[in-house]
Amino acid sequence: MNDQPLVLGIETSCDETGVGIVRGHTLLADAVASSVDEHARFGGVVPEVASRAHLEAMVPTIERACETAGVRLADVDAIAVTSGPGLVGALLVGVAAAKALAIGLDKPLYGVNHLASHVAVDQLEHGPLPEPCLAMLVSGGHSSLLLVEDVTSGVDPLGATIDDAAGEAFDKVARLLGLPSGRDLQRHRFDFSFSGLKTAVARWVEAREAAGEPVPVADVAASFQEAVCDVLTRKAVDAAVSNGVDHLLIGGGVAANSRLRVLAEERAARHGVHVRVPRPGLCTDNGAMVAALGAEMVARGRTPSALDLPADSSLPVTEVLA
């Protein structure tokens, strides 16, 4: 057990400061400080507010993670950090903190891709990833289908969102229906497009309101959810079958949606495709996923990143290690 790499991971791509510590495929700590309440009055994430919140939360979150894991900073074998994609100001805070730790502790630094980290985190719950596997990542900023040959180097994008990502569409429709967030809404050939669906809901709601008729919020929310989940799962299973892959991994914040999970499992089972989904707490942005990918980098002997590692807001998923 102790011969496996002990890695600390830092995630600051958006509005959550995440610090995770893993040893190999074992999660030791997953500390998160969210600034969501600070953004609520603006109706969305404000980059400057997020960056300031990361600055304030970084040291306490690192300390909390170490305390939970029962390790000292000097014990870690490597530092991993999200270098992109994400909000550039927010990314800079995490990258700067990771560089400081790497220099101060004389440890290797791994700047990793946020999307690939969402794939790697499943190893903390279900063990090594089948290679190859098909990954569907669904979040507020991304809807992607990825063919994963090797999570540390071989990620091939098959399809992606061409307008609103699924999570973004959930949030916009939620606001339209007077719900506080897409998470509340979710309860009640490989590219994705949800802008037209979002607009159709908006026009229907506007017409009802103009006619003085009540809007059946629960019914609209459920119908919208079903439409989004139908498209996501149908294309994901199609991509898996077309590429001869028998494992489908679902990650990202929207992967916490129970209907998406159920529909994916039903459709995948008809084609002999096994579905893997991390528990909800590991689907959203967190430091554990970054540490998981960093640990895999160390285990596979990947060359560490240079200390002039940049924060790249548009880092392509094909670049797993920056």
C-alpha positions as semicolon CSV with decimal commas, in nm:
position;residue;x (nm);y (nm);z (nm)
1;M;0,000;0,000;0,000
2;N;0,269;0,251;0,102
3;D;0,464;0,191;-0,218
4;Q;0,184;0,359;-0,416
5;P;0,226;0,732;-0,490
6;L;0,082;0,978;-0,237
7;V;-0,043;1,275;-0,437
8;L;-0,207;1,602;-0,342
9;G;-0,437;1,751;-0,605
10;I;-0,565;2,109;-0,637
11;E;-0,874;2,206;-0,837
12;T;-0,976;2,571;-0,895
13;S;-1,121;2,576;-1,245
14;C;-1,446;2,749;-1,146
15;D;-1,610;2,838;-0,813
16;E;-1,498;2,552;-0,588
17;T;-1,162;2,522;-0,417
18;G;-1,089;2,150;-0,406
19;V;-0,793;1,975;-0,244
20;G;-0,772;1,597;-0,257
21;I;-0,514;1,349;-0,133
22;V;-0,492;0,996;-0,272
23;R;-0,254;0,704;-0,239
24;G;-0,269;0,509;-0,562
25;H;-0,640;0,445;-0,616
26;T;-0,733;0,505;-0,251
27;L;-0,897;0,833;-0,153
28;L;-0,764;0,971;0,175
29;A;-0,914;1,321;0,176
30;D;-1,145;1,532;-0,038
31;A;-1,175;1,884;0,103
32;V;-1,391;2,138;-0,082
33;A;-1,463;2,505;-0,014
34;S;-1,743;2,641;-0,232
35;S;-1,808;3,007;-0,313
36;V;-2,150;2,935;-0,468
37;D;-2,332;3,150;-0,213
38;E;-2,115;3,450;-0,303
39;H;-2,223;3,421;-0,667
40;A;-2,593;3,360;-0,603
41;R;-2,698;3,725;-0,609
42;F;-2,536;3,768;-0,951
43;G;-2,723;3,476;-1,109
44;G;-2,402;3,301;-1,212
45;V;-2,031;3,267;-1,144
46;V;-1,836;3,595;-1,141
47;P;-1,472;3,519;-1,230
48;E;-1,322;3,791;-1,007
49;V;-1,528;3,678;-0,709
50;A;-1,427;3,316;-0,769
51;S;-1,056;3,406;-0,787
52;R;-1,071;3,600;-0,461
53;A;-1,255;3,314;-0,291
54;H;-0,987;3,068;-0,405
55;L;-0,716;3,289;-0,257
56;E;-0,892;3,301;0,077
57;A;-0,979;2,930;0,087
58;M;-0,658;2,775;-0,045
59;V;-0,446;2,741;0,269
60;P;-0,732;2,637;0,503
61;T;-0,851;2,377;0,250
62;I;-0,503;2,230;0,210
63;E;-0,467;2,212;0,589
64;R;-0,807;2,045;0,624
65;A;-0,720;1,786;0,359
66;C;-0,391;1,699;0,527
67;E;-0,559;1,670;0,866
68;T;-0,829;1,443;0,726
69;A;-0,576;1,223;0,547
70;G;-0,346;1,211;0,849
71;V;-0,044;1,317;0,648
72;R;0,202;1,605;0,644
73;L;0,271;1,807;0,332
74;A;0,627;1,674;0,345
75;D;0,488;1,321;0,306
76;V;0,342;1,368;-0,043
77;D;0,526;1,235;-0,346
78;A;0,386;1,480;-0,601
79;I;0,160;1,780;-0,650
80;A;-0,109;1,780;-0,921
81;V;-0,316;2,079;-1,027
82;T;-0,579;2,162;-1,285
83;S;-0,405;2,381;-1,542
84;G;-0,711;2,404;-1,771
85;P;-0,966;2,439;-1,905
86;G;-1,157;2,681;-1,683
87;L;-1,171;3,043;-1,571
88;V;-0,822;3,177;-1,622
89;G;-0,811;3,384;-1,301
90;A;-0,936;3,094;-1,094
91;L;-0,691;2,855;-1,258
92;L;-0,401;3,092;-1,186
93;V;-0,467;3,074;-0,813
94;G;-0,449;2,696;-0,811
95;V;-0,148;2,677;-1,042
96;A;0,042;2,935;-0,836
97;A;-0,034;2,746;-0,513
98;A;0,076;2,416;-0,668
99;K;0,402;2,568;-0,794
100;A;0,475;2,710;-0,449
101;L;0,420;2,369;-0,291
102;A;0,627;2,190;-0,552
103;I;0,920;2,430;-0,507
104;G;0,893;2,449;-0,128
105;L;0,865;2,072;-0,083
106;D;1,096;1,983;-0,374
107;K;0,829;1,759;-0,526
108;P;0,737;1,699;-0,894
109;L;0,452;1,905;-1,036
110;Y;0,184;1,771;-1,272
111;G;-0,043;2,018;-1,448
112;V;-0,341;1,812;-1,564
113;N;-0,650;1,852;-1,778
114;H;-0,977;1,914;-1,593
115;L;-1,180;1,689;-1,822
116;A;-0,936;1,399;-1,807
117;S;-0,946;1,431;-1,427
118;H;-1,322;1,369;-1,436
119;V;-1,240;1,040;-1,609
120;A;-0,960;0,939;-1,372
121;V;-1,162;0,996;-1,055
122;D;-1,371;0,683;-1,120
123;Q;-1,063;0,476;-1,034
124;L;-1,100;0,584;-0,672
125;E;-1,430;0,400;-0,655
126;H;-1,421;0,121;-0,913
127;G;-1,052;0,049;-0,960
128;P;-0,840;0,070;-1,278
129;L;-1,012;0,196;-1,591
130;P;-1,077;-0,054;-1,869
131;E;-0,869;0,042;-2,172
132;P;-1,016;0,150;-2,395
133;C;-1,336;0,293;-2,251
134;L;-1,588;0,554;-2,366
135;A;-1,631;0,853;-2,135
136;M;-1,927;1,089;-2,141
137;L;-1,857;1,405;-1,943
138;V;-2,158;1,622;-1,873
139;S;-2,129;1,943;-1,672
140;G;-2,221;2,310;-1,669
141;G;-1,950;2,389;-1,922
142;H;-1,902;2,069;-2,118
143;S;-2,087;1,787;-2,289
144;S;-1,820;1,559;-2,433
145;L;-1,778;1,207;-2,563
146;L;-1,420;1,081;-2,530
147;L;-1,253;0,760;-2,642
148;V;-0,999;0,689;-2,367
149;E;-0,710;0,460;-2,461
150;D;-0,488;0,573;-2,174
151;V;-0,615;0,837;-1,931
152;T;-0,263;0,978;-1,890
153;S;-0,209;1,038;-2,261
154;G;-0,460;0,891;-2,505
155;V;-0,788;1,083;-2,498
156;D;-0,962;1,117;-2,835
157;P;-1,263;1,353;-2,854
158;L;-1,549;1,200;-3,054
159;G;-1,809;1,470;-2,997
160;A;-1,879;1,781;-2,792
161;T;-2,136;2,051;-2,731
162;I;-2,178;2,299;-3,014
163;D;-2,375;2,556;-2,812
164;D;-2,512;2,524;-2,456
165;A;-2,367;2,238;-2,252
166;A;-2,621;2,013;-2,081
167;G;-2,555;2,156;-1,736
168;E;-2,580;2,512;-1,867
169;A;-2,913;2,431;-2,033
170;F;-3,039;2,281;-1,706
171;D;-2,945;2,598;-1,517
172;K;-3,100;2,834;-1,772
173;V;-3,428;2,644;-1,784
174;A;-3,428;2,626;-1,403
175;R;-3,406;3,005;-1,383
176;L;-3,681;3,033;-1,644
177;L;-3,906;2,819;-1,424
178;G;-3,818;3,011;-1,109
179;L;-3,604;2,733;-0,961
180;P;-3,278;2,825;-0,790
181;S;-3,047;2,596;-0,988
182;G;-3,021;2,314;-1,237
183;R;-2,971;2,068;-0,954
184;D;-3,324;2,142;-0,834
185;L;-3,454;2,104;-1,189
186;Q;-3,286;1,767;-1,229
187;R;-3,467;1,626;-0,937
188;H;-3,843;1,705;-1,017
189;R;-2,386;1,159;-3,511
190;F;-2,189;1,252;-3,143
191;D;-2,210;1,629;-3,099
192;F;-2,465;1,783;-2,866
193;S;-2,692;2,084;-2,908
194;F;-2,929;2,196;-2,635
195;S;-2,981;2,560;-2,728
196;G;-3,288;2,484;-2,943
197;L;-3,447;2,277;-2,667
198;K;-3,384;2,551;-2,414
199;T;-3,540;2,809;-2,647
200;A;-3,843;2,587;-2,710
201;V;-3,907;2,567;-2,336
202;A;-3,870;2,943;-2,304
203;R;-4,118;3,013;-2,584
204;W;-4,372;2,766;-2,443
205;V;-4,348;2,917;-2,095
206;E;-4,377;3,271;-2,233
207;A;-4,690;3,175;-2,429
208;R;-4,855;3,025;-2,119
209;E;-4,774;3,330;-1,911
210;A;-4,900;3,569;-2,182
211;A;-5,229;3,379;-2,191
212;G;-5,257;3,405;-1,814
213;E;-5,232;3,030;-1,772
214;P;-5,030;2,862;-1,495
215;V;-4,700;2,699;-1,583
216;P;-4,681;2,334;-1,464
217;V;-4,325;2,363;-1,338
218;A;-4,282;2,002;-1,232
219;D;-4,411;1,867;-1,565
220;V;-4,197;2,104;-1,771
221;A;-3,888;2,024;-1,562
222;A;-3,943;1,649;-1,594
223;S;-4,003;1,670;-1,970
224;F;-3,694;1,882;-2,023
225;Q;-3,484;1,644;-1,816
226;E;-3,611;1,345;-2,012
227;A;-3,530;1,511;-2,343
228;V;-3,175;1,595;-2,238
229;C;-3,107;1,254;-2,086
230;D;-3,249;1,083;-2,396
231;V;-3,005;1,262;-2,627
232;L;-2,705;1,214;-2,397
233;T;-2,754;0,843;-2,338
234;R;-2,853;0,757;-2,693
235;K;-2,541;0,918;-2,840
236;A;-2,313;0,781;-2,569
237;V;-2,424;0,422;-2,622
238;D;-2,410;0,468;-2,999
239;A;-2,050;0,595;-2,970
240;A;-1,951;0,302;-2,750
241;V;-2,100;0,044;-2,984
242;S;-1,960;0,212;-3,295
243;N;-1,609;0,207;-3,149
244;G;-1,629;-0,148;-3,016
245;V;-1,603;-0,038;-2,653
246;D;-1,784;-0,231;-2,381
247;H;-1,741;0,015;-2,089
248;L;-1,910;0,356;-2,063
249;L;-1,792;0,595;-1,794
250;I;-2,014;0,892;-1,705
251;G;-1,861;1,189;-1,522
252;G;-1,910;1,558;-1,454
253;G;-2,164;1,736;-1,237
254;V;-2,470;1,630;-1,436
255;A;-2,368;1,266;-1,386
256;A;-2,519;1,304;-1,039
257;N;-2,861;1,311;-1,209
258;S;-3,038;0,986;-1,119
259;R;-3,248;0,975;-1,436
260;L;-2,937;1,003;-1,653
261;R;-2,779;0,711;-1,469
262;V;-3,087;0,488;-1,495
263;L;-3,147;0,556;-1,864
264;A;-2,780;0,504;-1,949
265;E;-2,773;0,169;-1,771
266;E;-3,094;0,054;-1,940
267;R;-2,976;0,143;-2,289
268;A;-2,619;0,024;-2,241
269;A;-2,731;-0,315;-2,108
270;R;-2,914;-0,387;-2,435
271;H;-2,579;-0,369;-2,615
272;G;-2,362;-0,544;-2,357
273;V;-2,202;-0,219;-2,245
274;H;-2,117;-0,183;-1,876
275;V;-2,174;0,160;-1,717
276;R;-1,945;0,308;-1,451
277;V;-2,045;0,624;-1,264
278;P;-1,862;0,765;-0,959
279;R;-2,073;0,851;-0,656
280;P;-2,231;1,199;-0,678
281;G;-1,972;1,364;-0,454
282;L;-1,696;1,268;-0,697
283;C;-1,889;1,379;-1,007
284;T;-1,875;1,751;-0,926
285;D;-1,546;1,946;-0,936
286;N;-1,311;1,834;-0,661
287;G;-0,945;1,796;-0,575
288;A;-0,970;1,418;-0,549
289;M;-1,011;1,384;-0,925
290;V;-0,698;1,590;-0,987
291;A;-0,502;1,387;-0,735
292;A;-0,631;1,066;-0,895
293;L;-0,499;1,165;-1,236
294;G;-0,175;1,288;-1,082
295;A;-0,125;0,955;-0,906
296;E;-0,177;0,774;-1,235
297;M;0,082;1,003;-1,397
298;V;0,334;0,911;-1,127
299;A;0,252;0,539;-1,146
300;R;0,300;0,533;-1,524
301;G;0,624;0,730;-1,510
302;R;0,501;1,035;-1,700
303;T;0,742;1,328;-1,715
304;P;0,640;1,604;-1,469
305;S;0,537;1,949;-1,589
306;A;0,785;2,236;-1,596
307;L;0,774;2,495;-1,321
308;D;0,673;2,759;-1,576
309;L;0,347;2,566;-1,620
310;P;0,078;2,806;-1,750
311;A;-0,291;2,829;-1,669
312;D;-0,469;2,760;-1,998
313;S;-0,839;2,846;-2,000
314;S;-0,892;2,662;-2,328
315;L;-0,664;2,362;-2,276
316;P;-0,785;2,093;-2,521
317;V;-0,875;1,752;-2,382
318;T;-0,616;1,593;-2,611
319;E;-0,353;1,755;-2,385
320;V;-0,396;1,548;-2,069
321;L;-0,067;1,661;-1,917
322;A;0,033;2,026;-1,959
